[in-house]
XYZ file of C-alpha atoms in Angstrom:
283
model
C -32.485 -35.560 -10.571
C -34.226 -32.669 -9.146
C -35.989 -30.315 -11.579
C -35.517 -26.623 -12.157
C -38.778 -24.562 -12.473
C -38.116 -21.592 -12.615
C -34.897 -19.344 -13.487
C -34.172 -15.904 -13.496
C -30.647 -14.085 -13.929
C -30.720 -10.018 -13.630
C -28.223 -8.006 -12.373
C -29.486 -8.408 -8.734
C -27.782 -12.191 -9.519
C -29.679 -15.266 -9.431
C -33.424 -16.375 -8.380
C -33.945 -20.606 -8.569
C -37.170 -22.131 -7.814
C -36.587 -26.221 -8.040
C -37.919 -29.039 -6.580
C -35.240 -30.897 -5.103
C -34.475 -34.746 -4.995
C -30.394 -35.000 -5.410
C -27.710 -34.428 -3.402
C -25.324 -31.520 -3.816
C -22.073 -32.268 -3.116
C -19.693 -29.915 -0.411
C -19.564 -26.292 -2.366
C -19.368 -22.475 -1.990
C -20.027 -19.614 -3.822
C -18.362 -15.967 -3.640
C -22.552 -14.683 -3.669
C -24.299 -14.948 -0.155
C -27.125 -17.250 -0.549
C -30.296 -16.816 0.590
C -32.893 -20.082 1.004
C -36.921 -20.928 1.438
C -38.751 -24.016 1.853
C -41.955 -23.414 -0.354
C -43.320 -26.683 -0.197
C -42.787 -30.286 0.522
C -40.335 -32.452 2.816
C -38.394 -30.299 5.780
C -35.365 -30.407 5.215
C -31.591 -30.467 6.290
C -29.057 -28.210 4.487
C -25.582 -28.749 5.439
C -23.338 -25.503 6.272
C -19.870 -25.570 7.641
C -19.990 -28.702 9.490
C -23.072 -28.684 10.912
C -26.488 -29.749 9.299
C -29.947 -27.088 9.905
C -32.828 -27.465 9.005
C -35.153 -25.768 6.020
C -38.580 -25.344 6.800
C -41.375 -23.019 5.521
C -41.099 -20.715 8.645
C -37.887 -20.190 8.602
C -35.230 -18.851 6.294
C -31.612 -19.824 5.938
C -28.804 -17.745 5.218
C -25.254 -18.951 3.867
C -22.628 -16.248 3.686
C -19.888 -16.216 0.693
C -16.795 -18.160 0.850
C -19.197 -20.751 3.087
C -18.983 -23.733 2.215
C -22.120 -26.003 2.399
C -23.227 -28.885 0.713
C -27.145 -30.746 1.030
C -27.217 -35.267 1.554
C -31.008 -36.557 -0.194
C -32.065 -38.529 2.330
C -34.060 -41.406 -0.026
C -37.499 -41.398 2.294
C -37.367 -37.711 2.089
C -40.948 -35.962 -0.201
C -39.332 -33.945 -3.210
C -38.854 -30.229 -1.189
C -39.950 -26.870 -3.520
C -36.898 -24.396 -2.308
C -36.500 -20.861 -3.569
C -32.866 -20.008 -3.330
C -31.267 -16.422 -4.106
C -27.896 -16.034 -4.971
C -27.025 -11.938 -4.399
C -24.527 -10.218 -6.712
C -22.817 -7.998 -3.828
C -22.084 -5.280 -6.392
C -25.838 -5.036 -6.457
C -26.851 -5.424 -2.661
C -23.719 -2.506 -2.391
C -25.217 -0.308 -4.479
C -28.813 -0.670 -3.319
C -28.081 -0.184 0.839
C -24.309 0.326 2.277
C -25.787 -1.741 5.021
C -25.336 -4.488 2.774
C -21.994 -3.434 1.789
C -19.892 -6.284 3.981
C -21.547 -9.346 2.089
C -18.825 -10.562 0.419
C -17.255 -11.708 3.994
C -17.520 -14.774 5.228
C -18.727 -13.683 8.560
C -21.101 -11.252 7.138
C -24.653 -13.186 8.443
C -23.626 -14.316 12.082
C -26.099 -17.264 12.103
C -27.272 -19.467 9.128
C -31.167 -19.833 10.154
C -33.872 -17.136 11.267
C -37.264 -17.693 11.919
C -39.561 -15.811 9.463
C -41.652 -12.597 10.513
C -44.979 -11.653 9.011
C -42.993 -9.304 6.469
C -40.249 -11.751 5.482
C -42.737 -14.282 4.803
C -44.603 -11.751 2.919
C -41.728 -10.695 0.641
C -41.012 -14.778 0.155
C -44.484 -15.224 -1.174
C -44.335 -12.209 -3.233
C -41.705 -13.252 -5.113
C -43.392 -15.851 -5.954
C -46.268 -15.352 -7.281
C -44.069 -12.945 -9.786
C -42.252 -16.234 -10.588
C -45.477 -18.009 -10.772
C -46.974 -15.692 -14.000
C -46.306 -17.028 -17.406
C -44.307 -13.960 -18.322
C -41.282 -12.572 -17.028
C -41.208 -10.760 -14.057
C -40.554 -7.054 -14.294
C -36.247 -6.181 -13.595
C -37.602 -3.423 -11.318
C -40.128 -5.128 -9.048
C -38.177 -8.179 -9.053
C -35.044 -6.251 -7.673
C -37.076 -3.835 -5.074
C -38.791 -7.442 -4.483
C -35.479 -9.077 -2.951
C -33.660 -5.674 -1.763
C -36.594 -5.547 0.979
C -36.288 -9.727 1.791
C -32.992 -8.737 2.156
C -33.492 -5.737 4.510
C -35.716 -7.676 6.382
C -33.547 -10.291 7.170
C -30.764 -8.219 8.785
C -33.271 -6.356 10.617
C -33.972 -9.838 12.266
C -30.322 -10.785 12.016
C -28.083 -7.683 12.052
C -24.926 -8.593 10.672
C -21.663 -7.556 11.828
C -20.441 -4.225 11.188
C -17.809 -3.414 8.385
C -15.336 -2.407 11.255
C -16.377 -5.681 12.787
C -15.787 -7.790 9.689
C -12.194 -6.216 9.383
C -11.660 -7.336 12.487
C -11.514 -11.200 11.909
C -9.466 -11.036 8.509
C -6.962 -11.768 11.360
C -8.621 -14.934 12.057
C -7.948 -16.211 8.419
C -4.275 -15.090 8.711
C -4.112 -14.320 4.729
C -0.748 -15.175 4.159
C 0.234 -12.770 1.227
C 1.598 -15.126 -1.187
C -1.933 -17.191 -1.006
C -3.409 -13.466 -1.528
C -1.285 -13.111 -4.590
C -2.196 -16.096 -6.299
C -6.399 -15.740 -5.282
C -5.982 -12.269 -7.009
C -4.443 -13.775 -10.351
C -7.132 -16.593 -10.438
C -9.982 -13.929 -9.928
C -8.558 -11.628 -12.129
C -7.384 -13.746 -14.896
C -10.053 -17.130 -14.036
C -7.111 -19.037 -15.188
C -9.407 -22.447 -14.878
C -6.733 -24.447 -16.017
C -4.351 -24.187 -13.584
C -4.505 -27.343 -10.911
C -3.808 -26.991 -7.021
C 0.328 -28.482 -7.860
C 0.385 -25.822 -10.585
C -0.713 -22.905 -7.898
C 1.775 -24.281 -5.549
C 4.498 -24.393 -7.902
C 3.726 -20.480 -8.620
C 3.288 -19.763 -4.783
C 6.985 -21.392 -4.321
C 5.293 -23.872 -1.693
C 5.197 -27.556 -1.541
C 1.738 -29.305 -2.372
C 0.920 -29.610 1.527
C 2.152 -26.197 2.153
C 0.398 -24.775 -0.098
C -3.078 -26.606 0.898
C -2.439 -25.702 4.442
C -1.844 -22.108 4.003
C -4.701 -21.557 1.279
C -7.267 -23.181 3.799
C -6.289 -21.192 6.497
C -6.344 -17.609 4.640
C -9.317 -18.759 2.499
C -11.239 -20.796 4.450
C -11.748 -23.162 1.569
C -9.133 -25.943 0.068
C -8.078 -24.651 -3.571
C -9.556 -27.832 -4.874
C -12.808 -26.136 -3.761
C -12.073 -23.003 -4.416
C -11.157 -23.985 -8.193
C -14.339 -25.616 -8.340
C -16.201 -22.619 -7.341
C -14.725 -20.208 -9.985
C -15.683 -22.984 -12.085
C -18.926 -23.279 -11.847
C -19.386 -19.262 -11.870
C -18.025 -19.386 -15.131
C -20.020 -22.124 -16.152
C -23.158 -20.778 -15.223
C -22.156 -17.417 -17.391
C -21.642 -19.946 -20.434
C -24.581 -21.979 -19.893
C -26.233 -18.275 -19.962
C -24.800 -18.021 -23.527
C -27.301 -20.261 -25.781
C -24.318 -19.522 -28.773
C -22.298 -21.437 -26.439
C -22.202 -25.393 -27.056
C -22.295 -27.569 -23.991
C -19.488 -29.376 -25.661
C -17.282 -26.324 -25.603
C -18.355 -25.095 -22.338
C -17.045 -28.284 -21.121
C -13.608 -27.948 -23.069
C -12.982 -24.328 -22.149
C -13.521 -25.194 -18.231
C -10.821 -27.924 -18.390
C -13.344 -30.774 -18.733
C -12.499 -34.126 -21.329
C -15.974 -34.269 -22.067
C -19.425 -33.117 -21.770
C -20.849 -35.936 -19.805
C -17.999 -34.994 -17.046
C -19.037 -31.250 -17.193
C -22.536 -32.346 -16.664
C -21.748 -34.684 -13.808
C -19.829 -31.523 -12.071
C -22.859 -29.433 -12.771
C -25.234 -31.537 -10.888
C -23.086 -32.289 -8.404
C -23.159 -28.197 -7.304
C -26.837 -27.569 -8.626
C -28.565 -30.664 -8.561
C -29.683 -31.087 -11.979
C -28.111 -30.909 -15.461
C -26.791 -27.441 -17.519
C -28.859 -28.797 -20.211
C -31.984 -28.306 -18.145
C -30.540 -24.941 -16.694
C -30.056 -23.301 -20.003
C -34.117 -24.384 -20.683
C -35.296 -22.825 -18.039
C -32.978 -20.270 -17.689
C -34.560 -16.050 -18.160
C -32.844 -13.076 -17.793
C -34.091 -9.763 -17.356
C -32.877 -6.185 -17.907
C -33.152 -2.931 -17.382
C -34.416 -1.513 -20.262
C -33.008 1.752 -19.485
């Protein structure tokens, strides 16, 4: 099981250093997702359907909505990543450049080679994550608002008039639209694929068919996602058994919770919550 070593929640989103050694089964998340090799094995990291690789000059970039997924190869080194997962409330607020990364089109390719100052801001990041204290909220955040920057200087992403252009591509169907707006508004976990078909009016293969193609995701994946979002905000809550976390998310018992937990990050929510820091603004 791979092992978290470092964790750090703020409102910029997510930070995870880890050495990695287990699979990760086919997921998304609605954060764009930002990876670095810092040491060990190259790796590949699946995305979409196709498989790139991770290396420590290069950076790669998964967009929200995109689902991606990464197969331990068993004569692979353990790899050292440092993954970001962006709040795009945040990113908004700190550049309107950044505005458009909540589309799934938002990066146009998943891998960039690394320039002088990207590598720069990488390694500065972690040496913060390296001290024995927490980092500061502000440097942190002004820390992975320039990484940021500099990677769609190297990659410029499409343009918010761009990205309205392909929502015709998905062809959102509005009754799928209806029912993705209840389940974000209301994270009605519960509910099962047959139960949002039912509620959409749609047969079972209708239904699958028509979510894919305005999504881009199956529901079973998009379910999955919300999830784990709201499993990672429980895990966050050490008040919070793992027992009941598991419960409340629709799970018979804690062992399955765990098993879907490493499945999506690789190692257990027991291990998560140990490591787990979160900083604030004091202000």
């Amino acid at each position: 099981m791979s092992d978290p070593l470092r964790i750090i929640h703020g409102r910029f989103g997510r930070a995870v250093l880890v050495r990695l050694d287990h699979s990760m089964v086919l997921h998304a998340h609605r954060e764009c997702h930002v990876v670095f090799k810092i040491g060990g094995a190259d790796i590949l990291f699946g995305v979409g359907t196709k498989e790139y690789p991770v290396t420590a000059q290069s950076a790669l970039m998964i967009n929200a909505w995109e689902p991606h997924y990464y197969h331990y190869r068993e004569t692979e080194a353990k790899t050292i990543l440092l993954a970001f997962y962006l709040n795009p409330q945040w990113l908004k607020e700190v550049d309107r450049r950044f505005a458009g990364s909540t589309h799934p089109k938002f990066f146009e390719r998943p891998v960039e080679v690394l320039s002088p100052r990207l590598a720069r801001g990488r390694d500065d990041v972690l040496d913060a994550l390296a001290q024995h204290e927490p980092p500061n909220v502000h440097d942190m955040e002004s820390l992975i608002a320039s990484i940021f920057s500099e990677i769609l200087t190297l990659s410029p992403p499409r343009t918010v008039l761009q990205l309205a252009g392909t929502r015709g591509e998905l062809e959102y169907d509005a009754r799928i639209r209806k029912i993705v707006e209840r389940m974000l508004g209301d994270y009605d976990l519960l509910s099962s694929p047959e139960d949002m078909a039912s509620s959409a009016g749609l047969s079972r293969a209708q239904f699958f068919r028509l979510f894919k193609k305005s999504t881009g995701l199956p529901p079973t994946l998009f379910l999955s996602m919300l999830k784990m979002e709201a499993g990672l905000r429980k895990v966050a809550q050490r008040d919070i058994s793992l027992q009941d976390i598991a419960f409340d998310l629709g799970f018979d018992t804690a062992g399955n919770f765990t098993r879907f937990f490493v499945g999506m990050q690789g190692f257990a929510p027991s291990k998560y919550r140990k490591m787990l820091e979160v900083v604030e603004d004091d202000l």
